PDB file of C-alpha atoms in Angstrom:
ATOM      1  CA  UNK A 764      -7.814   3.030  22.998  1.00 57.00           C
ATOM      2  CA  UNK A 765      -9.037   1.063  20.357  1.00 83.00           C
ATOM      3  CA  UNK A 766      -8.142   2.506  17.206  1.00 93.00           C
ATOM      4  CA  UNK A 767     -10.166   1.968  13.507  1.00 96.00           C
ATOM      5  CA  UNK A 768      -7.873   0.092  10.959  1.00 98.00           C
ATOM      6  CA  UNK A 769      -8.580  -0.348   7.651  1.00 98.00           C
ATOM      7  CA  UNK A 770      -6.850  -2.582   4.698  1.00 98.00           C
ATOM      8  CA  UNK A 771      -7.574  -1.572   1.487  1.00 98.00           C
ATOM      9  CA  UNK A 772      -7.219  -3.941  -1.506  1.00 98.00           C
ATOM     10  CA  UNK A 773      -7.330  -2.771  -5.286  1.00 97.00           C
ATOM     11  CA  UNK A 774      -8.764  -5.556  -7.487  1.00 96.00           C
ATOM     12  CA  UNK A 775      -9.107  -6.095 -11.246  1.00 95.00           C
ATOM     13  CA  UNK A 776     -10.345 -10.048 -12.419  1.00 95.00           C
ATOM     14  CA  UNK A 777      -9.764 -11.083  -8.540  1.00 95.00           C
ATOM     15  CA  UNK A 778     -12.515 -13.447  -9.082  1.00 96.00           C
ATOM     16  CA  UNK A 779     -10.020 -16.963  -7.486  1.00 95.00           C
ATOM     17  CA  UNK A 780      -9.098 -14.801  -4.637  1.00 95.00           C
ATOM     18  CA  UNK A 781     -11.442 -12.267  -2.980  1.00 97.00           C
ATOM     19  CA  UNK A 782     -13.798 -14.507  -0.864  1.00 97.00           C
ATOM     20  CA  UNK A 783     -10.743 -16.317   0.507  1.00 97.00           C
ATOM     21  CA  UNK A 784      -9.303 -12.949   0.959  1.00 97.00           C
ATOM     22  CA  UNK A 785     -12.418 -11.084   2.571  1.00 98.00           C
ATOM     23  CA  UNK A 786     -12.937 -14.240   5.011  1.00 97.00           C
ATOM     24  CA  UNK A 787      -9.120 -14.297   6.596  1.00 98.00           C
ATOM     25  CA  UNK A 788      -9.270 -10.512   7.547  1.00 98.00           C
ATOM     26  CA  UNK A 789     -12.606 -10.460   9.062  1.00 97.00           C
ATOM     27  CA  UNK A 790     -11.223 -13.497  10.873  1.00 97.00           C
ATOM     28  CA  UNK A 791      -7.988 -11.828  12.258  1.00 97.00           C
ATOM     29  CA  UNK A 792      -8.086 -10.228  15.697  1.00 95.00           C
ATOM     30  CA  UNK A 793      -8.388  -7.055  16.097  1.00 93.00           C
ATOM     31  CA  UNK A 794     -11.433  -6.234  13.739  1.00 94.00           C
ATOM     32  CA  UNK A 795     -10.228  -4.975  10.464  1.00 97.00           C
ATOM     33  CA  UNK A 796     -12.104  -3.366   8.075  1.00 98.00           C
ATOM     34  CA  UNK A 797     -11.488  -3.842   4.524  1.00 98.00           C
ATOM     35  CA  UNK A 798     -11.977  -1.529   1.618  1.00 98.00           C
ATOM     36  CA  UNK A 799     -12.367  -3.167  -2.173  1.00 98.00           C
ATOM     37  CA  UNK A 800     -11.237  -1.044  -5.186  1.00 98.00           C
ATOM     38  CA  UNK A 801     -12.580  -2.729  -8.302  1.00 97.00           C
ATOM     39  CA  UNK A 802     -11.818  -1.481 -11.636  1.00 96.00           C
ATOM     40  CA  UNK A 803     -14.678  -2.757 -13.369  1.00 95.00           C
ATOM     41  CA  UNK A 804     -13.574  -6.364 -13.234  1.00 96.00           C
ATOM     42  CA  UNK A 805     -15.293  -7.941 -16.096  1.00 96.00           C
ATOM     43  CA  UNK A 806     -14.749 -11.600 -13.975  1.00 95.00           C
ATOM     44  CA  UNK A 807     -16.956 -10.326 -11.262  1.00 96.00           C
ATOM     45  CA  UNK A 808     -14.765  -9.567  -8.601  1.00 97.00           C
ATOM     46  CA  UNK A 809     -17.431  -6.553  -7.224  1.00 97.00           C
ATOM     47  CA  UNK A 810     -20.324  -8.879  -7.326  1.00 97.00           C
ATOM     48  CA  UNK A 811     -18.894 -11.266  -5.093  1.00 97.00           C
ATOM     49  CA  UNK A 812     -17.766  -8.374  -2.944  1.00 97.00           C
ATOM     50  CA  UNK A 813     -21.347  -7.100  -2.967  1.00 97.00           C
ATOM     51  CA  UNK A 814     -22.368 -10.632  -2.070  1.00 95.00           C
ATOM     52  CA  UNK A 815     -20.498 -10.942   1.068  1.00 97.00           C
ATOM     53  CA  UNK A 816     -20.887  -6.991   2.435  1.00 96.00           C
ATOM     54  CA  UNK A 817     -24.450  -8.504   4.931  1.00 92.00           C
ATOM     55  CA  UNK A 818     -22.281 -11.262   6.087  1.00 94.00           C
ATOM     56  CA  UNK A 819     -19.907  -8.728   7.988  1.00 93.00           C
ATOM     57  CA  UNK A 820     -22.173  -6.124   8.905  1.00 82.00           C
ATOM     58  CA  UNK A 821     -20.766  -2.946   8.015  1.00 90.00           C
ATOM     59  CA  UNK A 822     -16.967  -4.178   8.347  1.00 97.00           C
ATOM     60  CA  UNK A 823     -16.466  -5.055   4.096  1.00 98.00           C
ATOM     61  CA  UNK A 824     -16.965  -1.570   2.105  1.00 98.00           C
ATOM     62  CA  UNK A 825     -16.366  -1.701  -1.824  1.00 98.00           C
ATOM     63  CA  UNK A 826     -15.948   1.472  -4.339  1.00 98.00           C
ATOM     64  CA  UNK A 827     -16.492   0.325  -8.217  1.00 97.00           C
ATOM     65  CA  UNK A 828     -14.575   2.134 -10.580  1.00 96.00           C
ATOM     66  CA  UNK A 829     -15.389   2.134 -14.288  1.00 92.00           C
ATOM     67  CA  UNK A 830     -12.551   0.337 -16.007  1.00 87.00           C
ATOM     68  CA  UNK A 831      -8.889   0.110 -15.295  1.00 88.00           C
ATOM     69  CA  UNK A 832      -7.246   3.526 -13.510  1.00 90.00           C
ATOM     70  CA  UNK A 833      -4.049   2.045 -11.918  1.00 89.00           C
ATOM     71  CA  UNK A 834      -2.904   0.386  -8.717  1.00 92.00           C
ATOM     72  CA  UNK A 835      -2.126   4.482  -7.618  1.00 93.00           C
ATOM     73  CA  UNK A 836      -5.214   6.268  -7.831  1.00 95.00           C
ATOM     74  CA  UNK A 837      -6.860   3.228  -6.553  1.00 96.00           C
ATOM     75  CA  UNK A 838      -5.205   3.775  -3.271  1.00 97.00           C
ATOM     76  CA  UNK A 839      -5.432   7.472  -3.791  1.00 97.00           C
ATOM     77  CA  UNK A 840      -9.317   7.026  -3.688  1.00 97.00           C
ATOM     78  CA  UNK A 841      -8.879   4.216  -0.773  1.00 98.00           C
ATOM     79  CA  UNK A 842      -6.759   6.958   1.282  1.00 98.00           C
ATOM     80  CA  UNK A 843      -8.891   9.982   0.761  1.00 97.00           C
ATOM     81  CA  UNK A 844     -11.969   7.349   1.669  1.00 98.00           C
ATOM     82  CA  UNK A 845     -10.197   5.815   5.146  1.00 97.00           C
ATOM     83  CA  UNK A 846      -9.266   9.875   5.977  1.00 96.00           C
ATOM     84  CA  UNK A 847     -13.026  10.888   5.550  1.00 96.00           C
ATOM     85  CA  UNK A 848     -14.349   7.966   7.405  1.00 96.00           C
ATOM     86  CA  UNK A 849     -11.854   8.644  10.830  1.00 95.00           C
ATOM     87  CA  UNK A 850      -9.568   6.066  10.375  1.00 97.00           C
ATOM     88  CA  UNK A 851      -6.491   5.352  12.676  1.00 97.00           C
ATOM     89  CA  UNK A 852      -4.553   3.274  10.797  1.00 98.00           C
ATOM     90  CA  UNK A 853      -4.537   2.503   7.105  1.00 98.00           C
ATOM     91  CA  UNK A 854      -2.694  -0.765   5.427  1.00 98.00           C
ATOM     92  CA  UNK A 855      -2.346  -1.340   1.770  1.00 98.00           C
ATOM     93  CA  UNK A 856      -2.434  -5.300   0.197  1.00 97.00           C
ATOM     94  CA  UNK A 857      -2.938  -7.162  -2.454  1.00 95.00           C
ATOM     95  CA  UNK A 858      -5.423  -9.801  -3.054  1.00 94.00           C
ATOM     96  CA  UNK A 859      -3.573 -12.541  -4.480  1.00 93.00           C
ATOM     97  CA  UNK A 860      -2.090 -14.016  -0.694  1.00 94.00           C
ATOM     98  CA  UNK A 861       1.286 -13.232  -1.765  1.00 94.00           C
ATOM     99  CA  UNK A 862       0.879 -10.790   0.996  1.00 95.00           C
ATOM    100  CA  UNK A 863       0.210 -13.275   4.429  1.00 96.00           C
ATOM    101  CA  UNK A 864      -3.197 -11.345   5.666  1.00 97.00           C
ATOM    102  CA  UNK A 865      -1.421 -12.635   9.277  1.00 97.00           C
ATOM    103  CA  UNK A 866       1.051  -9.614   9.496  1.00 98.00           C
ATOM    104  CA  UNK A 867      -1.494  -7.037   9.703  1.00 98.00           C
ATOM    105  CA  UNK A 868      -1.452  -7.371  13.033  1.00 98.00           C
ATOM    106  CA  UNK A 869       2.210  -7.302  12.880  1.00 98.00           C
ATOM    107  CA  UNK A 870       2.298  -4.126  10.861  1.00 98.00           C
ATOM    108  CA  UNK A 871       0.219  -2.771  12.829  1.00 98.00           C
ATOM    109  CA  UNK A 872       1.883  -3.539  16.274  1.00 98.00           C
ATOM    110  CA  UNK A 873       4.963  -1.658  14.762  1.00 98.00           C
ATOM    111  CA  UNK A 874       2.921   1.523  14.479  1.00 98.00           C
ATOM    112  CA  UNK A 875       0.815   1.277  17.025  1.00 97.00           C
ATOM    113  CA  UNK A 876       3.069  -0.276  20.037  1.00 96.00           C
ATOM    114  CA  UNK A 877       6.382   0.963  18.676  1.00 97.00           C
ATOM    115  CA  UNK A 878       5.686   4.153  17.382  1.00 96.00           C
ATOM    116  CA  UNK A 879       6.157   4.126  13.861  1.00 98.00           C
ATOM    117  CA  UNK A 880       4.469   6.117  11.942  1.00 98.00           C
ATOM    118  CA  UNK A 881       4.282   3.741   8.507  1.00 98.00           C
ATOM    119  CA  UNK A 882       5.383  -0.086   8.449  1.00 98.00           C
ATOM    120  CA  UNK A 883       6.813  -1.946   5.644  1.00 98.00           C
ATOM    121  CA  UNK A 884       6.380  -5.629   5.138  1.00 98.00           C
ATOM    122  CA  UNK A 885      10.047  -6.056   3.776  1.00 97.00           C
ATOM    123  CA  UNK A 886      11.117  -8.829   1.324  1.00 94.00           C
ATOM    124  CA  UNK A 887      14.721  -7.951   2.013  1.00 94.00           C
ATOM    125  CA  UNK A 888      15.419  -7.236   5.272  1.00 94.00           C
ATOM    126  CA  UNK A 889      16.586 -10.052   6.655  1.00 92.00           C
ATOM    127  CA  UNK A 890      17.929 -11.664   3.175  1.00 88.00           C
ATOM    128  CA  UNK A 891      15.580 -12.178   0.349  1.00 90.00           C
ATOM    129  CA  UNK A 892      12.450 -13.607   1.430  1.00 89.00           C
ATOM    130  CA  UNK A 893      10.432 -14.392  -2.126  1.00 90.00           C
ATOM    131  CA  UNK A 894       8.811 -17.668  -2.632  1.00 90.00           C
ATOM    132  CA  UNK A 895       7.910 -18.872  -6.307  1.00 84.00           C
ATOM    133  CA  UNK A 896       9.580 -16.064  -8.076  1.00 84.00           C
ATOM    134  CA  UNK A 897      11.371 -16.942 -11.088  1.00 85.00           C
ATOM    135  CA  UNK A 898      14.693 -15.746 -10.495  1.00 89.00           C
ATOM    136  CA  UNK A 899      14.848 -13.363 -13.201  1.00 85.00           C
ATOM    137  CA  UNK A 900      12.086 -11.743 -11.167  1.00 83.00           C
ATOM    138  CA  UNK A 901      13.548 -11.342  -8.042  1.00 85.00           C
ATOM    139  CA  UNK A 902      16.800 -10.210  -9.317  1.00 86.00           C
ATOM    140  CA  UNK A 903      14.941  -7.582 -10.989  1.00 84.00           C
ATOM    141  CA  UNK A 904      13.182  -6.809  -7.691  1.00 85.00           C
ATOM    142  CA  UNK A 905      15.995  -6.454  -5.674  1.00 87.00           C
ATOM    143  CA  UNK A 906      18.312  -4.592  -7.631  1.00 87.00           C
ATOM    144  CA  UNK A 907      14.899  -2.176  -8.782  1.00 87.00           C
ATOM    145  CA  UNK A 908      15.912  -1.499  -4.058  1.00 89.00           C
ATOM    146  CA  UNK A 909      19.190  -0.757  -4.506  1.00 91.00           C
ATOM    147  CA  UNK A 910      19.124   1.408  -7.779  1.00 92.00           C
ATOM    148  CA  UNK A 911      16.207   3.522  -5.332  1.00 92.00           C
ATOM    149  CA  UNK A 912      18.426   3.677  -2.523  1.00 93.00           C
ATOM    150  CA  UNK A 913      21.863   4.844  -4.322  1.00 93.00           C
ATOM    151  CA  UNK A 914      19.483   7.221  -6.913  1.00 94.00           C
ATOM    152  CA  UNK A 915      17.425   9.006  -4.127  1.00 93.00           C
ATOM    153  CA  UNK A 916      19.432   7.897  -0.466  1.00 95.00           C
ATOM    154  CA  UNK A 917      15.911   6.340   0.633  1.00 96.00           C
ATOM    155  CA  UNK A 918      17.166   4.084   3.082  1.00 96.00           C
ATOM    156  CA  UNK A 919      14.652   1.087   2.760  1.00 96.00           C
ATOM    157  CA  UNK A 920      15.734  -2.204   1.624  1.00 96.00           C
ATOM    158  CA  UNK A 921      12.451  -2.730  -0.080  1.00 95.00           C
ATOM    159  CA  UNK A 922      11.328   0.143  -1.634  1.00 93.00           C
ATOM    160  CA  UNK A 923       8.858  -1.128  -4.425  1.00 91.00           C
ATOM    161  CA  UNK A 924       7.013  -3.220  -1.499  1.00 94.00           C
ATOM    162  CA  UNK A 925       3.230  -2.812  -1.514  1.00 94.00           C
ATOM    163  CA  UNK A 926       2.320  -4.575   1.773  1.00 97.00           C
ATOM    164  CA  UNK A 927       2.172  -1.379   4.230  1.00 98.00           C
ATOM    165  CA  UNK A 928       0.523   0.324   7.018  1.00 98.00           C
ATOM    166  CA  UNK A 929       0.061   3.820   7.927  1.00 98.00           C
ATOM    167  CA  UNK A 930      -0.612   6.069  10.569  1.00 97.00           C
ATOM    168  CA  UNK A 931      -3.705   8.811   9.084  1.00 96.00           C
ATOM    169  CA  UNK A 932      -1.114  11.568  10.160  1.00 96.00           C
ATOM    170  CA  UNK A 933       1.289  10.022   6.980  1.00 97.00           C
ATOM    171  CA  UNK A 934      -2.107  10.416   4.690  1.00 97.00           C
ATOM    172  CA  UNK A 935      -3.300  13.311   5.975  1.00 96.00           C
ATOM    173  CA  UNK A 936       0.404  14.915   5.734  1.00 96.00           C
ATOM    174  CA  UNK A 937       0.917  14.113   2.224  1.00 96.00           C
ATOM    175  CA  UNK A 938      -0.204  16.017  -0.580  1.00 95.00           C
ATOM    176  CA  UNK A 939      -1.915  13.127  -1.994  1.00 96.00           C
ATOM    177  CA  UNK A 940      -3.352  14.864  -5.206  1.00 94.00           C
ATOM    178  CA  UNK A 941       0.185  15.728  -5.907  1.00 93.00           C
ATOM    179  CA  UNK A 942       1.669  12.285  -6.084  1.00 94.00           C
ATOM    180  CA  UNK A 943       2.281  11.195  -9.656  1.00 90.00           C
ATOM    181  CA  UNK A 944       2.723   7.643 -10.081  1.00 90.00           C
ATOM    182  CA  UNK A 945       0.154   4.676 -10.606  1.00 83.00           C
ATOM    183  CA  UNK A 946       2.325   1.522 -11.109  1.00 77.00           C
ATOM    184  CA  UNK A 947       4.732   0.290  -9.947  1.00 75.00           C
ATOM    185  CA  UNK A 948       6.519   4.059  -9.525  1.00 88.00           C
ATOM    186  CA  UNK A 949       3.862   4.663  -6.888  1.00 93.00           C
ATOM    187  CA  UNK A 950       4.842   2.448  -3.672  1.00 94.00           C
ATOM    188  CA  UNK A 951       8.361   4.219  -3.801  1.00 94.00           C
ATOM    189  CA  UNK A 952       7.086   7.927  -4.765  1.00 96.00           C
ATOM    190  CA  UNK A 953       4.934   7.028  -1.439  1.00 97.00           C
ATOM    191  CA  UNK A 954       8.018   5.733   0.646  1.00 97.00           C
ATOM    192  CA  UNK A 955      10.416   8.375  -0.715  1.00 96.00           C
ATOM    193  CA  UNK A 956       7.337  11.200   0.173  1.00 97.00           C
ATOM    194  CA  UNK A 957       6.573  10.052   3.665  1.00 97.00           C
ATOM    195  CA  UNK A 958      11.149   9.692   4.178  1.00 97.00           C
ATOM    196  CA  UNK A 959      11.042  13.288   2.936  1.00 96.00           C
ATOM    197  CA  UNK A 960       8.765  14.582   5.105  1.00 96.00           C
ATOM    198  CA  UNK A 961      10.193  13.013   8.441  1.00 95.00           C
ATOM    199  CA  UNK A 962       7.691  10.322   9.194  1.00 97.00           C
ATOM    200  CA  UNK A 963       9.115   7.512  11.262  1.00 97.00           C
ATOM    201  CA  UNK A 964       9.496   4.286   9.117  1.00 98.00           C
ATOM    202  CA  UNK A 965      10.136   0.626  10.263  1.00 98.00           C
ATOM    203  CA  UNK A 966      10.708  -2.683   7.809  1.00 98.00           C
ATOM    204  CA  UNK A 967       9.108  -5.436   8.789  1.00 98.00           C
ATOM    205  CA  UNK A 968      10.378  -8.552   7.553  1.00 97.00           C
ATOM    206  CA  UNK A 969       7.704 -10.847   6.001  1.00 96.00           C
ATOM    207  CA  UNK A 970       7.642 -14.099   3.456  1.00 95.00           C
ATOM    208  CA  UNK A 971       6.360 -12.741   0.097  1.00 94.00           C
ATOM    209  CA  UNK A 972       4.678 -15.877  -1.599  1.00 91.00           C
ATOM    210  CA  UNK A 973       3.956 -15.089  -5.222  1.00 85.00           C
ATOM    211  CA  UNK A 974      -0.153 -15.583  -6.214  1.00 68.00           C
ATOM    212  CA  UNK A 975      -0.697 -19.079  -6.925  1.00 67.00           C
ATOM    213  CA  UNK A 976      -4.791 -18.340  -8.751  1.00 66.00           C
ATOM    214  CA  UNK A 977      -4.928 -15.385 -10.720  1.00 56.00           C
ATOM    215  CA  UNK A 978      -2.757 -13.251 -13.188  1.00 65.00           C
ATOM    216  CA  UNK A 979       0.162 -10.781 -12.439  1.00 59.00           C
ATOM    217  CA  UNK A 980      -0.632  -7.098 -13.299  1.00 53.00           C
ATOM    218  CA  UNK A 981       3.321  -6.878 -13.698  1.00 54.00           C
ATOM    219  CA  UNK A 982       4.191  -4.913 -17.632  1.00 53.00           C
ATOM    220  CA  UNK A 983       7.280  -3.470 -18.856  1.00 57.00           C
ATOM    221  CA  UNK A 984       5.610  -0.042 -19.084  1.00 59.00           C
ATOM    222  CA  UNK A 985       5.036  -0.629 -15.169  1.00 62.00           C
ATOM    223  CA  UNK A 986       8.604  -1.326 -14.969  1.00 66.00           C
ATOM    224  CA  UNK A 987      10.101   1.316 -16.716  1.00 73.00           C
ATOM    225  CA  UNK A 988       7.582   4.322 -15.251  1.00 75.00           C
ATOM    226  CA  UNK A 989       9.941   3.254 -12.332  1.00 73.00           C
ATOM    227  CA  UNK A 990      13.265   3.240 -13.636  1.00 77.00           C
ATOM    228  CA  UNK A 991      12.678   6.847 -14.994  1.00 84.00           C
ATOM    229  CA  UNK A 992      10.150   7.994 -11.883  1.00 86.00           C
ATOM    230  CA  UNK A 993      12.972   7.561  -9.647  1.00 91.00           C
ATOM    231  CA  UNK A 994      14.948   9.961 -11.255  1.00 91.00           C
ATOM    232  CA  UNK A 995      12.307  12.947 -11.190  1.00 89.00           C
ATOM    233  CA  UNK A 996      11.441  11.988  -7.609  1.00 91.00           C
ATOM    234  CA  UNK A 997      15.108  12.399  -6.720  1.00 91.00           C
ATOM    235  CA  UNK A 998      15.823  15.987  -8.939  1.00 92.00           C
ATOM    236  CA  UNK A 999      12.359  17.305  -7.993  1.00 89.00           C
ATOM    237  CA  UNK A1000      13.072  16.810  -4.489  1.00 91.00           C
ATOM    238  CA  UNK A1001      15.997  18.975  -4.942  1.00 91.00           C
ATOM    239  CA  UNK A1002      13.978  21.798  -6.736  1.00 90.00           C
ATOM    240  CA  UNK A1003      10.831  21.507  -4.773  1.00 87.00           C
ATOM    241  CA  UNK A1004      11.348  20.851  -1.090  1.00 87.00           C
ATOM    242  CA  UNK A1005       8.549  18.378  -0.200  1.00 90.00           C
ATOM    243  CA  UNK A1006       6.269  20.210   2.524  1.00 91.00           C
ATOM    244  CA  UNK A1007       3.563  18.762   5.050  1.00 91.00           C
ATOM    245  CA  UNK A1008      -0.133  19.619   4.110  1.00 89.00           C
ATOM    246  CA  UNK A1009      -0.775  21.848   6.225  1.00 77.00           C
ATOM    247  CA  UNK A1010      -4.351  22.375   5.999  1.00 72.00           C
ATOM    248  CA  UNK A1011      -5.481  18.396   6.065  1.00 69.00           C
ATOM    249  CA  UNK A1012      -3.652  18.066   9.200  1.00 62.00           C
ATOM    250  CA  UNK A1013      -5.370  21.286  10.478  1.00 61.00           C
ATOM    251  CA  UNK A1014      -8.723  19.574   9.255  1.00 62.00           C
ATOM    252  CA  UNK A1015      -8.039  16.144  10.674  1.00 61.00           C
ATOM    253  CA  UNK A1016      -7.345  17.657  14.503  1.00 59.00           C
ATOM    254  CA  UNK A1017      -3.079  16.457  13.796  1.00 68.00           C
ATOM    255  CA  UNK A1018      -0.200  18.518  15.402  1.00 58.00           C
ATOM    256  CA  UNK A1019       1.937  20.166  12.862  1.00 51.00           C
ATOM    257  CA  UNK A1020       4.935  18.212  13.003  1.00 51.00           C
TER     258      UNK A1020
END
């Protein structure tokens, strides 16, 4: 069966990176289709989107967004998109190349061939695999893991990761208008919602190479949503049981789990 994949990247002043970007997925095999978020970039990261969507024929879709939202409901409006549109299998990235565009395909062999339902391309795995970080910034990083993991229990080594794939039944299952967070907060409210729910969930390790064109979205006010987000997730998951949604699985034609 050939199934419908689609990477979705959110971009604000993307300008150094996007073509090269664009070009190396419609180059992998397997024929990924790419979804651009842009917040209103005022370097023109939508027009040169725009410019390259009749070079791959249907494959490069964009959504323009007037000004800056947040990394969250970009992919909010990127998951309720891929749903719509019959998607298999849904991957989130960014669009500086610190994320190798090469595992896709192994993100999506973990789902697909191994079962998973969501894959994580995992900095810490197998060690710490960051290239270019200040160490400052990877201490932060890795420690931001293990204050998740003994806060909530989520067992995932890299829990802040952004690099992922999905099965549609982990979209379609979530109650995505419910989910909070639109920093930094947001990859682990995702994680720890999709754990919570009983979704399958594999690491896979990958080399995180920080951007080497472009400028870091990374803030303190980023930071500390997560350092207090955590804590909610945790006591609200003790309150409010997380449940499946039921009625966009009915919709999509997914089992109940």
């Amino acid at each position: 069966m050939k199934h419908r994949k689609l990477v979705i990247i959110p971009t604000y002043n993307e300008s150094e990176n996007i073509q090269d970007m664009v070009r190396t997925v419609m180059d992998l095999d397997g024929h990924f289709e790419l979804l651009v978020i842009d917040d209103g970039s005022p370097d023109g990261t939508g027009e040169l989107v725009k410019g390259l969507q009749n070079e791959f024929d249907e494959r490069l879709h964009l959504i323009e967004r007037k000004g800056k939202l947040g990394l969250g409901t970009a992919y909010i409006t990127g998951f309720k998109w891929a749903l719509s549109h019959g998607y298999d299998y849904i991957f989130e990235m960014d669009a500086d190349f610190s994320h190798d565009p090469k595992d896709l395909i192994r993100l999506y062999e973990a789902c697909a061939e191994e079962g998973f339902d969501m894959a994580i391309g995992s900095r810490y795995i197998t060690g710490v695999n960051v290239v270019n970080w200040p160490i400052g910034r990877v201490l932060m990083s890795y420690f931001a893991s293990v204050y998740v993991r003994f806060i909530t229990g989520l067992p995932i080594s890299d829990s802040t990761a952004g690099f992922k794939c999905y099965h549609r039944s982990v979209l379609a299952g979530i109650k995505l208008d419910e989910i909070r967070f639109i920093g930094y907060a947001f990859q682990i409210e995702m994680k720890f919602t999709a754990w919570k729910l009983g979704f399958k969930i594999k690491e896979v390790p990958i080399i995180f190479t920080d951007r080497t064109r472009g400028t870091s979205k990374m803030s303190k006010g980023i930071f500390k949503e997560a350092v207090f987000g955590v804590i909610w997730m945790k006591i609200k998951s003790i309150f409010s049981p997380y449940q499946l949604n039921q009625n966009e699985w009915t919709e999509s034609g997914l089992p109940v789990k």
